[in-house]
Tab-separated table of C-alpha atoms in Angstrom:
chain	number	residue	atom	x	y	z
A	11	UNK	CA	71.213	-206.556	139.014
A	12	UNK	CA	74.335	-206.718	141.425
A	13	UNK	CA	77.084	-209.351	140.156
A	14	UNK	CA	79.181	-212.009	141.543
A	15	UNK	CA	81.503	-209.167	142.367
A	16	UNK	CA	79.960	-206.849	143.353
A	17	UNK	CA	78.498	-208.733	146.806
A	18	UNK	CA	81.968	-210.566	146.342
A	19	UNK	CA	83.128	-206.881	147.149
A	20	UNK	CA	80.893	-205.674	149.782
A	21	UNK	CA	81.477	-208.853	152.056
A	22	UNK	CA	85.359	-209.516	151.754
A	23	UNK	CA	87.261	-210.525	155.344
A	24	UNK	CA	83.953	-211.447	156.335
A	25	UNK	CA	84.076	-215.342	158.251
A	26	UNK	CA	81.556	-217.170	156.325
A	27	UNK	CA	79.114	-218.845	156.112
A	28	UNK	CA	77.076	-215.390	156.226
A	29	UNK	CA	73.061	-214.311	155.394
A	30	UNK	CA	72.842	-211.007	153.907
A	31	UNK	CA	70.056	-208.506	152.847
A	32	UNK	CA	70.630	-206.326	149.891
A	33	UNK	CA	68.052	-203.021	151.068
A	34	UNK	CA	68.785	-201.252	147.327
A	35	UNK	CA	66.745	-204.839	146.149
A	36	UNK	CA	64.294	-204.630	149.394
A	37	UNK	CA	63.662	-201.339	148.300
A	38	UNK	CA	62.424	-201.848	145.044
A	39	UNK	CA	60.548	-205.655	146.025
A	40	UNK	CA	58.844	-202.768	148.474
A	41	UNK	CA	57.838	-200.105	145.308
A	42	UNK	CA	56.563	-203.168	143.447
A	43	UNK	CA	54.175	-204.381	146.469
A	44	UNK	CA	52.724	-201.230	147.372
A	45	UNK	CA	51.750	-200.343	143.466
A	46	UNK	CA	50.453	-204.112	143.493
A	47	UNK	CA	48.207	-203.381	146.491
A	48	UNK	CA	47.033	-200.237	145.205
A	49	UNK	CA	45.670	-198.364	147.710
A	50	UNK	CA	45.023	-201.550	149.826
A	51	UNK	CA	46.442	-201.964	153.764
A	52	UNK	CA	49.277	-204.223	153.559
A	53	UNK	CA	50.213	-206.448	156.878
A	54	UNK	CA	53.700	-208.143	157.345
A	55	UNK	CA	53.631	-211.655	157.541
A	56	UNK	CA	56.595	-212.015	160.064
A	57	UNK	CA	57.349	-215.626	159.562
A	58	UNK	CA	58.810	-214.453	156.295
A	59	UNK	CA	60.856	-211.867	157.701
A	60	UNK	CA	62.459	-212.925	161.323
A	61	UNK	CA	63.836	-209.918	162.203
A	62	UNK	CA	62.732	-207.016	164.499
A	63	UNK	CA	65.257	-204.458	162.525
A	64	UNK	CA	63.905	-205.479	158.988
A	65	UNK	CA	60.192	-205.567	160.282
A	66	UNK	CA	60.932	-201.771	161.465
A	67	UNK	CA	62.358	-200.693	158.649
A	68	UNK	CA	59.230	-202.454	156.362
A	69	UNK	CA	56.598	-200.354	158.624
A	70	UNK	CA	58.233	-197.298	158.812
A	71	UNK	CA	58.796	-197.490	154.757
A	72	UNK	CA	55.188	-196.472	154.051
A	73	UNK	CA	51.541	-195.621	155.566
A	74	UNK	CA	50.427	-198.656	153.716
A	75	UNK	CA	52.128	-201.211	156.029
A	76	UNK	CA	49.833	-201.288	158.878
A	77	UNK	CA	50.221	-203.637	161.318
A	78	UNK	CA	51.860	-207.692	161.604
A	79	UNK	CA	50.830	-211.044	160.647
A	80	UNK	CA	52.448	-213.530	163.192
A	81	UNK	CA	52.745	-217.033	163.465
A	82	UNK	CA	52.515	-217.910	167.554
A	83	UNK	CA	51.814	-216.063	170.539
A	84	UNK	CA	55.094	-216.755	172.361
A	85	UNK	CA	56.429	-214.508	169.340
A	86	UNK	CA	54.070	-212.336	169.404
A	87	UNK	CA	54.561	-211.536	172.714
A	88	UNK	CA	58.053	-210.946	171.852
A	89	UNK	CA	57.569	-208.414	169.383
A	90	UNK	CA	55.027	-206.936	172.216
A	91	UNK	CA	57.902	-206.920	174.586
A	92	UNK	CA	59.459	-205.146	171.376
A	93	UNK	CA	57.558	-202.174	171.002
A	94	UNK	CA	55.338	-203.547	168.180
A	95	UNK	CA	51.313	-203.679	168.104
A	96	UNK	CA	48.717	-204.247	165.975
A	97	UNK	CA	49.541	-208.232	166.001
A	98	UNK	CA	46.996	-210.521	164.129
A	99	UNK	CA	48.132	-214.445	165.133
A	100	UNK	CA	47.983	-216.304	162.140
A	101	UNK	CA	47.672	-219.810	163.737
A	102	UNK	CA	45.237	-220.820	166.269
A	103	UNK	CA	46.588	-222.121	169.721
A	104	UNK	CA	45.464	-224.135	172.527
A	105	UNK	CA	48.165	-223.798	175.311
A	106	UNK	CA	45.931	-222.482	178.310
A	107	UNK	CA	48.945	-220.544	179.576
A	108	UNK	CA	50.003	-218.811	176.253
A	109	UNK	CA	46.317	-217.440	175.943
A	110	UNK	CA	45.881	-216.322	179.146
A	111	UNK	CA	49.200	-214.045	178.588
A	112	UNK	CA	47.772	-213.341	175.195
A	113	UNK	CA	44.609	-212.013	176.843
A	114	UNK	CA	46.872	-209.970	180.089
A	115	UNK	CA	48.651	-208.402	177.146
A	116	UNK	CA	45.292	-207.437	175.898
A	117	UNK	CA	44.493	-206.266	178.981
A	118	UNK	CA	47.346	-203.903	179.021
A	119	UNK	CA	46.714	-202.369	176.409
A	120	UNK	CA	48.233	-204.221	173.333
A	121	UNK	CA	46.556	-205.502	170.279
A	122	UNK	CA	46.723	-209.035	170.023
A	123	UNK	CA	44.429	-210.501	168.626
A	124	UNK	CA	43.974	-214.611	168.447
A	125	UNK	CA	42.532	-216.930	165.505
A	126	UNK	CA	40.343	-219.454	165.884
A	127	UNK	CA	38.165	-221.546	164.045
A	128	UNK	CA	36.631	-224.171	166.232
A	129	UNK	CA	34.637	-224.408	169.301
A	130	UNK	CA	37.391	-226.078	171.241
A	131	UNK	CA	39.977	-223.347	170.974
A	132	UNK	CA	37.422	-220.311	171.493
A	133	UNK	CA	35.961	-222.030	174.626
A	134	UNK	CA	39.955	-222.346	175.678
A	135	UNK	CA	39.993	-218.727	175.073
A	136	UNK	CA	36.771	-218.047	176.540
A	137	UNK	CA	38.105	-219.459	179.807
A	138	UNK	CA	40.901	-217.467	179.960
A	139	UNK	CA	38.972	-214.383	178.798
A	140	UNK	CA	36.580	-214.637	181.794
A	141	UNK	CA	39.077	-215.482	184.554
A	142	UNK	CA	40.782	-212.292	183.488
A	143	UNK	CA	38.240	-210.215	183.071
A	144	UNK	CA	38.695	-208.797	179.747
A	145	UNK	CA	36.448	-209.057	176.481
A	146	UNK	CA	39.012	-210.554	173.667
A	147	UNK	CA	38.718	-209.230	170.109
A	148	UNK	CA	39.480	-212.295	167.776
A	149	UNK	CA	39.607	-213.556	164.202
A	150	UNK	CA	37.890	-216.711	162.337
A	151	UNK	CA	39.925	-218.199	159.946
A	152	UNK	CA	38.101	-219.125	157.102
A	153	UNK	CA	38.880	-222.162	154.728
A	154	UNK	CA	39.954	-221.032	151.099
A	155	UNK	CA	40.320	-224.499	149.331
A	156	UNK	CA	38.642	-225.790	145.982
A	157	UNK	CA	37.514	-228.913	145.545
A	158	UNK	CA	37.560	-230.727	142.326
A	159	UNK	CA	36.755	-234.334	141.295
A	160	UNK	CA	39.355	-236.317	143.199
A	161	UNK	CA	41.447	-233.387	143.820
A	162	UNK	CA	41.671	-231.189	146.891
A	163	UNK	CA	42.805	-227.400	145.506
A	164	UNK	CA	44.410	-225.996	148.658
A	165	UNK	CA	45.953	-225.765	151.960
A	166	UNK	CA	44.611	-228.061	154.918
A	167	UNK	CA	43.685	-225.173	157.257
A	168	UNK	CA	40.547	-224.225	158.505
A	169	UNK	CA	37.498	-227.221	158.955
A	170	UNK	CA	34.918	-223.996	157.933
A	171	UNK	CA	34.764	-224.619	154.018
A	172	UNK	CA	30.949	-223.917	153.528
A	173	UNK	CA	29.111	-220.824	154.971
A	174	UNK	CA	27.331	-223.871	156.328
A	175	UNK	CA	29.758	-224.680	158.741
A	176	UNK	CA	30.612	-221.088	159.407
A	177	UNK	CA	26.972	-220.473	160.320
A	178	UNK	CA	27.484	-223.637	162.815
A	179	UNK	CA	30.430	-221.199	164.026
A	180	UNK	CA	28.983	-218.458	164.280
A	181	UNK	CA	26.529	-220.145	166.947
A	182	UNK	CA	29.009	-221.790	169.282
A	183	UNK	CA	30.958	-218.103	169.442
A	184	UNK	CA	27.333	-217.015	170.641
A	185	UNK	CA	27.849	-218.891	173.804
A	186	UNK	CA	30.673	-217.240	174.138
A	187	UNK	CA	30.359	-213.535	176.213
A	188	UNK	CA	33.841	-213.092	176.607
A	189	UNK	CA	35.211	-213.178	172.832
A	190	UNK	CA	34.525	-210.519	170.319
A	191	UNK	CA	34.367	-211.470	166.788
A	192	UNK	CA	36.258	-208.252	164.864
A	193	UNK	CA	38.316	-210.296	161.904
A	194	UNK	CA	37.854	-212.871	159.122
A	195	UNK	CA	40.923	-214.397	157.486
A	196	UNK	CA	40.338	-215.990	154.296
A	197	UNK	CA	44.069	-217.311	152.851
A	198	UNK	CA	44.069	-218.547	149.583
A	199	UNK	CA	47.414	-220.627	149.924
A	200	UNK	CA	46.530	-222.112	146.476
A	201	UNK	CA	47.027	-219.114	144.677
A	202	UNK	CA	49.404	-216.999	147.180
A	203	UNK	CA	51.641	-220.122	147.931
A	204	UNK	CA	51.858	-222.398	144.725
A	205	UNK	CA	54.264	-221.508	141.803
A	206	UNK	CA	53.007	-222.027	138.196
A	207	UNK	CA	56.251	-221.425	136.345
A	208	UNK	CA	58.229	-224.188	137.975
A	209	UNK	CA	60.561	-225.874	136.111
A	210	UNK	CA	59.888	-228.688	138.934
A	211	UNK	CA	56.584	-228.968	137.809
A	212	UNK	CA	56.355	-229.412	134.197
A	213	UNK	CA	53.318	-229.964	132.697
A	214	UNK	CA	51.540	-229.417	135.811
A	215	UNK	CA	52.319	-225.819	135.425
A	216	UNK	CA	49.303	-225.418	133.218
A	217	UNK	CA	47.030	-227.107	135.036
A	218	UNK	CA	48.108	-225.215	138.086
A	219	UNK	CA	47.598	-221.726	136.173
A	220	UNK	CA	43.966	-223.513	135.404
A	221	UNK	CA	43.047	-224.427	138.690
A	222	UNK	CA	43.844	-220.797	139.820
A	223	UNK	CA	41.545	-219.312	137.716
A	224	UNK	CA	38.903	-221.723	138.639
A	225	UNK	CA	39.651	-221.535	142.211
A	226	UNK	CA	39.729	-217.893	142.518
A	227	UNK	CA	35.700	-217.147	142.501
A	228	UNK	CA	34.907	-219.656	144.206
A	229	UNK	CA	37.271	-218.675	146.920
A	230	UNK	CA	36.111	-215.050	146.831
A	231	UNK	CA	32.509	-215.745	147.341
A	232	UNK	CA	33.204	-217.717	149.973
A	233	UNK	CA	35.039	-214.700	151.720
A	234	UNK	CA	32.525	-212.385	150.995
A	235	UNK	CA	29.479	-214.484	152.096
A	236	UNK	CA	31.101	-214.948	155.192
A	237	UNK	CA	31.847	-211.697	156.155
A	238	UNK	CA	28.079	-210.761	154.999
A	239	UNK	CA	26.787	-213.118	157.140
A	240	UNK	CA	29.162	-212.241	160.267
A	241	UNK	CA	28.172	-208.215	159.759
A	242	UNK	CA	23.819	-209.607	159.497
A	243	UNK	CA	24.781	-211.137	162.545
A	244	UNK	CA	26.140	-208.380	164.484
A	245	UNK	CA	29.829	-208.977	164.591
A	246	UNK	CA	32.178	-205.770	164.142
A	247	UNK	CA	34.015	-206.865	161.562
A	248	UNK	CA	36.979	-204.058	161.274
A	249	UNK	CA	39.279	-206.840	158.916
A	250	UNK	CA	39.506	-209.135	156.630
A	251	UNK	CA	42.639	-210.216	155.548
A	252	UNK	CA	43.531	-212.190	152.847
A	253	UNK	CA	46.286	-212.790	150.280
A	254	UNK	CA	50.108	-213.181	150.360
A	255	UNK	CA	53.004	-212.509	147.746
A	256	UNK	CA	51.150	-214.703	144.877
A	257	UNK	CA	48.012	-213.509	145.300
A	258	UNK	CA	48.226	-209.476	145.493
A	259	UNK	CA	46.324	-209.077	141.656
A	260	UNK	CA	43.663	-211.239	142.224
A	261	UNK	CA	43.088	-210.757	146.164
A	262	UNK	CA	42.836	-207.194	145.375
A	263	UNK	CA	39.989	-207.461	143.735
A	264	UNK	CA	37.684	-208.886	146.537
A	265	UNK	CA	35.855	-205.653	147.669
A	266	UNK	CA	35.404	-207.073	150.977
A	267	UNK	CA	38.897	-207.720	151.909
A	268	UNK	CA	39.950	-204.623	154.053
A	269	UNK	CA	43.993	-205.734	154.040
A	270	UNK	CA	46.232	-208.219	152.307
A	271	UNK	CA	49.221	-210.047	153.818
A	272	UNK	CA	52.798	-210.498	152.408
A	273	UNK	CA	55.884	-211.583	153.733
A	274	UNK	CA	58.184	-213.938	151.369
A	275	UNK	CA	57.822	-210.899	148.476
A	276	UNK	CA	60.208	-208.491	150.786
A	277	UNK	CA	63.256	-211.282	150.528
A	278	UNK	CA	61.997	-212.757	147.098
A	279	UNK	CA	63.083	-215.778	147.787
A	280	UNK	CA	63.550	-219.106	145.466
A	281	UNK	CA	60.263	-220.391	145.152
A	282	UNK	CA	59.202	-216.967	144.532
A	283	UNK	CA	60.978	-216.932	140.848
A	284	UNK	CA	58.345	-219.971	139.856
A	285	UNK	CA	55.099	-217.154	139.556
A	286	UNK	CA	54.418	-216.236	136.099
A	287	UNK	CA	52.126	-213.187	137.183
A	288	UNK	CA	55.171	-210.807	138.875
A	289	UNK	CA	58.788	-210.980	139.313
A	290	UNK	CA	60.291	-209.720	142.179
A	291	UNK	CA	64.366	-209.312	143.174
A	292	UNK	CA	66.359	-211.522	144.943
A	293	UNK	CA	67.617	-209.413	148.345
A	294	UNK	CA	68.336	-212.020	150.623
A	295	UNK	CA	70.714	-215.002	150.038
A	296	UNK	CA	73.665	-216.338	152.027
A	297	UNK	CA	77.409	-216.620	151.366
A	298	UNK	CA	79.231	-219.943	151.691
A	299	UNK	CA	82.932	-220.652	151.096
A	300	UNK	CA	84.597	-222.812	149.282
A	301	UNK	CA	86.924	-225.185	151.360
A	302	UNK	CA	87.728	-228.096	148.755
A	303	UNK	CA	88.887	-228.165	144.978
A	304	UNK	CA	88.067	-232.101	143.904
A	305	UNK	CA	88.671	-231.598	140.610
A	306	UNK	CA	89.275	-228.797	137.611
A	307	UNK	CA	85.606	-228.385	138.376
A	308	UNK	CA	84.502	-230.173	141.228
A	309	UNK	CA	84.407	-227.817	144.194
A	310	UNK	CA	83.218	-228.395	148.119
A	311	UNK	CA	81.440	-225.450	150.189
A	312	UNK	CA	81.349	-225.350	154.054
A	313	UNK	CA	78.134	-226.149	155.235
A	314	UNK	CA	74.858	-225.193	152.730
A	315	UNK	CA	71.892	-228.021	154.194
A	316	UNK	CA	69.636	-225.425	154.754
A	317	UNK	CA	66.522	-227.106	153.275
A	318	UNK	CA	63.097	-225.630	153.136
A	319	UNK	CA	59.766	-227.313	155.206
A	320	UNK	CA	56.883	-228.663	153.638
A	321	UNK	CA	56.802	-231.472	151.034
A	322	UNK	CA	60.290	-232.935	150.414
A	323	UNK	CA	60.693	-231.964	146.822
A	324	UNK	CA	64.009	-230.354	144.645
A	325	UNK	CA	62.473	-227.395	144.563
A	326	UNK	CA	63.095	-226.841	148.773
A	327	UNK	CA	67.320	-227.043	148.064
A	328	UNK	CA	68.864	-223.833	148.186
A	329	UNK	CA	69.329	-222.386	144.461
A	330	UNK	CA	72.659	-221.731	143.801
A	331	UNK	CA	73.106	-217.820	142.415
A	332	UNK	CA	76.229	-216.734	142.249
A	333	UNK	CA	78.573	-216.643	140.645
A	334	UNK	CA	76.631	-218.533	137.780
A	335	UNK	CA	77.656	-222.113	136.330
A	336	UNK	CA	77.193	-223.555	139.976
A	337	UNK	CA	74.924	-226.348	140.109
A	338	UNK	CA	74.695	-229.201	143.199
A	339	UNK	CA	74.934	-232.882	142.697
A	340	UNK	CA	71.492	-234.191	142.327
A	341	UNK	CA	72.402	-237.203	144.340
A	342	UNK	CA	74.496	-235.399	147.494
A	343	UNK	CA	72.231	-232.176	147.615
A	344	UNK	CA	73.053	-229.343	149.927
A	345	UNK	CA	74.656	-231.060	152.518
A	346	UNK	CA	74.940	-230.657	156.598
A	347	UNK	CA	78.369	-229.631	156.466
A	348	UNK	CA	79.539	-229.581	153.296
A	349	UNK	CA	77.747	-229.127	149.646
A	350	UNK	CA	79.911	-230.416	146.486
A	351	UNK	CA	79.278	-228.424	143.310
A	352	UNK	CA	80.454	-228.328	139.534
A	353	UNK	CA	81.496	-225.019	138.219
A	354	UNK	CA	81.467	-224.252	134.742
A	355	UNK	CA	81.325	-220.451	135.659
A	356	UNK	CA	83.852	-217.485	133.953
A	357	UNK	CA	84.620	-216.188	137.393
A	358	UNK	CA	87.721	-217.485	138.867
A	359	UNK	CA	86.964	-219.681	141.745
A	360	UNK	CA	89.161	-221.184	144.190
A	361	UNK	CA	89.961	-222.252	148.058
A	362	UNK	CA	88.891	-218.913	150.245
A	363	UNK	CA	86.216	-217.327	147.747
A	364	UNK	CA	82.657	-217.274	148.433
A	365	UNK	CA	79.777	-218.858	146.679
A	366	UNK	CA	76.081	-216.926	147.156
A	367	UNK	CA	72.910	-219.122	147.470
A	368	UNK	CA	69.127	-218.240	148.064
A	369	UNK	CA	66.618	-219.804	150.445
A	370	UNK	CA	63.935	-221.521	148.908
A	371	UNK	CA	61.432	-219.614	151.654
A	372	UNK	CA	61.931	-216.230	153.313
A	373	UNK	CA	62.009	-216.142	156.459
A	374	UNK	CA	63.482	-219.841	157.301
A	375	UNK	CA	66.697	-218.228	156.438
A	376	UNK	CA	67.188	-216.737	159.619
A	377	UNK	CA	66.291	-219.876	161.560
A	378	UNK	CA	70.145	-220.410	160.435
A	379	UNK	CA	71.649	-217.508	161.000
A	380	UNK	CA	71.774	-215.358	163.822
A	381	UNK	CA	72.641	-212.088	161.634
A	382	UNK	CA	71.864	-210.249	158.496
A	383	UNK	CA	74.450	-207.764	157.164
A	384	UNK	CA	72.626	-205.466	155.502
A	385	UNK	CA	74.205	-203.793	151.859
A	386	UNK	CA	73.645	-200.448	150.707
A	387	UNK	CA	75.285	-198.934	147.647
A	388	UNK	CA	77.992	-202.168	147.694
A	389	UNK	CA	79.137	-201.756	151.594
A	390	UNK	CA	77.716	-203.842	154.614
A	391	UNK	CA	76.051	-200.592	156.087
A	392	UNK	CA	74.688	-202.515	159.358
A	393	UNK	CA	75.205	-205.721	161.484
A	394	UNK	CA	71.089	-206.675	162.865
A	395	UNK	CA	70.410	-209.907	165.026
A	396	UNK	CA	67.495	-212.321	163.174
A	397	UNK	CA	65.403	-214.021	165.729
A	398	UNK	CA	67.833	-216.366	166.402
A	399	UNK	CA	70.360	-214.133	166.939
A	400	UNK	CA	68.050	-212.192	170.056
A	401	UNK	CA	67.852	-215.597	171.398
A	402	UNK	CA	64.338	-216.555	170.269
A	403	UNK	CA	63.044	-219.906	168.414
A	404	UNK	CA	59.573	-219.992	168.423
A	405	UNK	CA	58.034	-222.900	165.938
């Protein structure tokens, strides 16, 4: 694995703060996917990625990356606008006027295609569907959650968590001419999204490992009834997606599932080192530099407060990585515009030098930055806008 040095190296007379990509480590979190999958389809999920260069470079990697998981229409319409197709939106959406160009993009020859999972967004989508004229492919996203005694096992998603309710689904989208039922998600977040080897945890990490292995039938059966029931009901079903990063092994194994998604595996970031099935390697971080010397070993960086969403827990700091003996004050954090530190480290560190940290998630990472420098072989081969950096903040 590349040193303290050796990035130390490859960025110096660069201003700072700085995100960076190491492609010799994308390169090999890329080998390790594809022999996961096996043989499986593999879709991008481009939250975790943010980046039009690094989503081309993914697809054009392998055969096996077919199309992109994305996370709101105004984005992808973007990566439309961008040259890319083949666009499954992850997240339902209501806004009459983002559908309607959803379904015009359709129209013109793009594949877009919408989730839903309620009557009140399909007949949305049905309205814009008929006033346009066009018969829109979509996807059903299909709850993956366990339920235990006093526990709910899962993300808060989709209301369909029975083939019950999907059946109740199934009729309302009957009543609908204009919309063409071709996909079923079924996202597991509990497996794909929770960490079992987290030193946050403690001795929930067994229970967590536990709860995986009894969620992961039920979960599958769920999947499979539903797409048997879709296909008895006449629906061309062409996918059904399922997975992410956590999940590849088991997901895998669902014969019905025709793709898996994965996203946060590319960048391997923080959170991603708490999986006791798989490690991947840490290619994305960002560079901050140290602007204050408190003490012997008291240090201050410039800037750092780029916390992770969801619940507000330790484990969504940034982790410091290198060099190592850097650890944050638990009661200061990574801060706004600064982020105190004591170094017990062998490197020699002082005013001017940088100090490398890692995202907890992905793809947030370039919410902060509006550039990845890419290294190759030690040297920043290539300058690439994220997102932000073409101007574009979707969520």
């Amino acid at each position: 694995m590349p040193d303290y040095q050796y990035y130390r190296r490859a960025l110096q007379g660069l201003p700072l703060p700085l995100a960076y990509l190491d492609l010799d480590l994308l390169d090999d979190n890329i080998t390790a996917i594809l022999s996961s999958a096996r043989n499986l389809p593999i879709r991008i999920a481009t939250k975790s990625v943010r980046c039009t260069h690094v989503l081309r470079y993914l697809l054009s990697s392998s055969s096996q990356f077919q199309g992109l998981m994305t996370f709101s229409i105004p984005e992808s319409l973007f990566l439309a606008d961008n040259g890319f197709d083949d666009l499954l939106v992850g997240y339902p959406n209501t806004n009459r006027q983002q559908l309607a160009a959803l379904v015009t993009a359709n129209l013109l020859g793009k594949t877009i295609i919408p989730m839903v999972d309620c009557r009140e967004q399909m007949q949305r989508l049905q309205d814009a569907a008929e006033e346009i004229g066009f018969d829109q492919p979509v996807c059903v996203d299909v709850d993956m959650s366990s339920k235990f005694p006093l526990l709910h096992f899962g993300a808060h998603r989709s209301p369909l968590d029975s083939i019950e309710k999907f059946r109740r689904f199934l009729d309302d989208l009957d009543k609908m001419p204009r919309l063409k039922l071709v996909g079923i998600m079924g996202y597991e977040a509990q497996i794909a999204g929770v960490g079992d080897a987290s030193p946050f945890n403690g001795l929930k990490n067994p229970l967590i490992k536990l709860l995986k292995r009894r969620s992961i039938p039920e979960l599958t059966k769920r999947r499979q009834q539903a797409y048997k029931l879709a296909v008895e009901r006449g629906h061309p079903i062409c996918l059904v997606n399922g997975g992410g990063t956590g999940s590849i092994d088991s997901t895998r194994q669902d014969t019905s599932v025709t793709e898996i998604t994965v996203g946060s595996g590319f960048y391997c970031s923080a959170l991603f080192d708490y999986y006791s099935s798989f490690r991947l390697k840490p290619a994305a971080g960002f560079a901050l530099e140290v602007t204050r010397q408190w003490s012997d070993h008291v240090f201050t960086l410039s800037g750092g407060g780029y916390i992770a969403s969801g619940s507000i827990n330790p484990d969504k700091q940034p982790v410091p990585y290198l060099p190592a003996g850097v650890k944050l004050f638990k009661d200061e954090g990574a801060g706004e515009v600064q982020s105190p530190f004591t170094y017990t480290g062998v490197e020699p560190l002082g005013l001017g030098d940088p100090v490398f940290m890692r995202h907890a998630k992905a793809g947030e990472l370039c919410e902060r930055f509006q550039q990845l420098h890419l290294i190759r072989a030690g040297k920043v081969v290539q300058i690439v806008p994220t997102y932000r950096g073409q101007g574009q903040c979707f969520l």
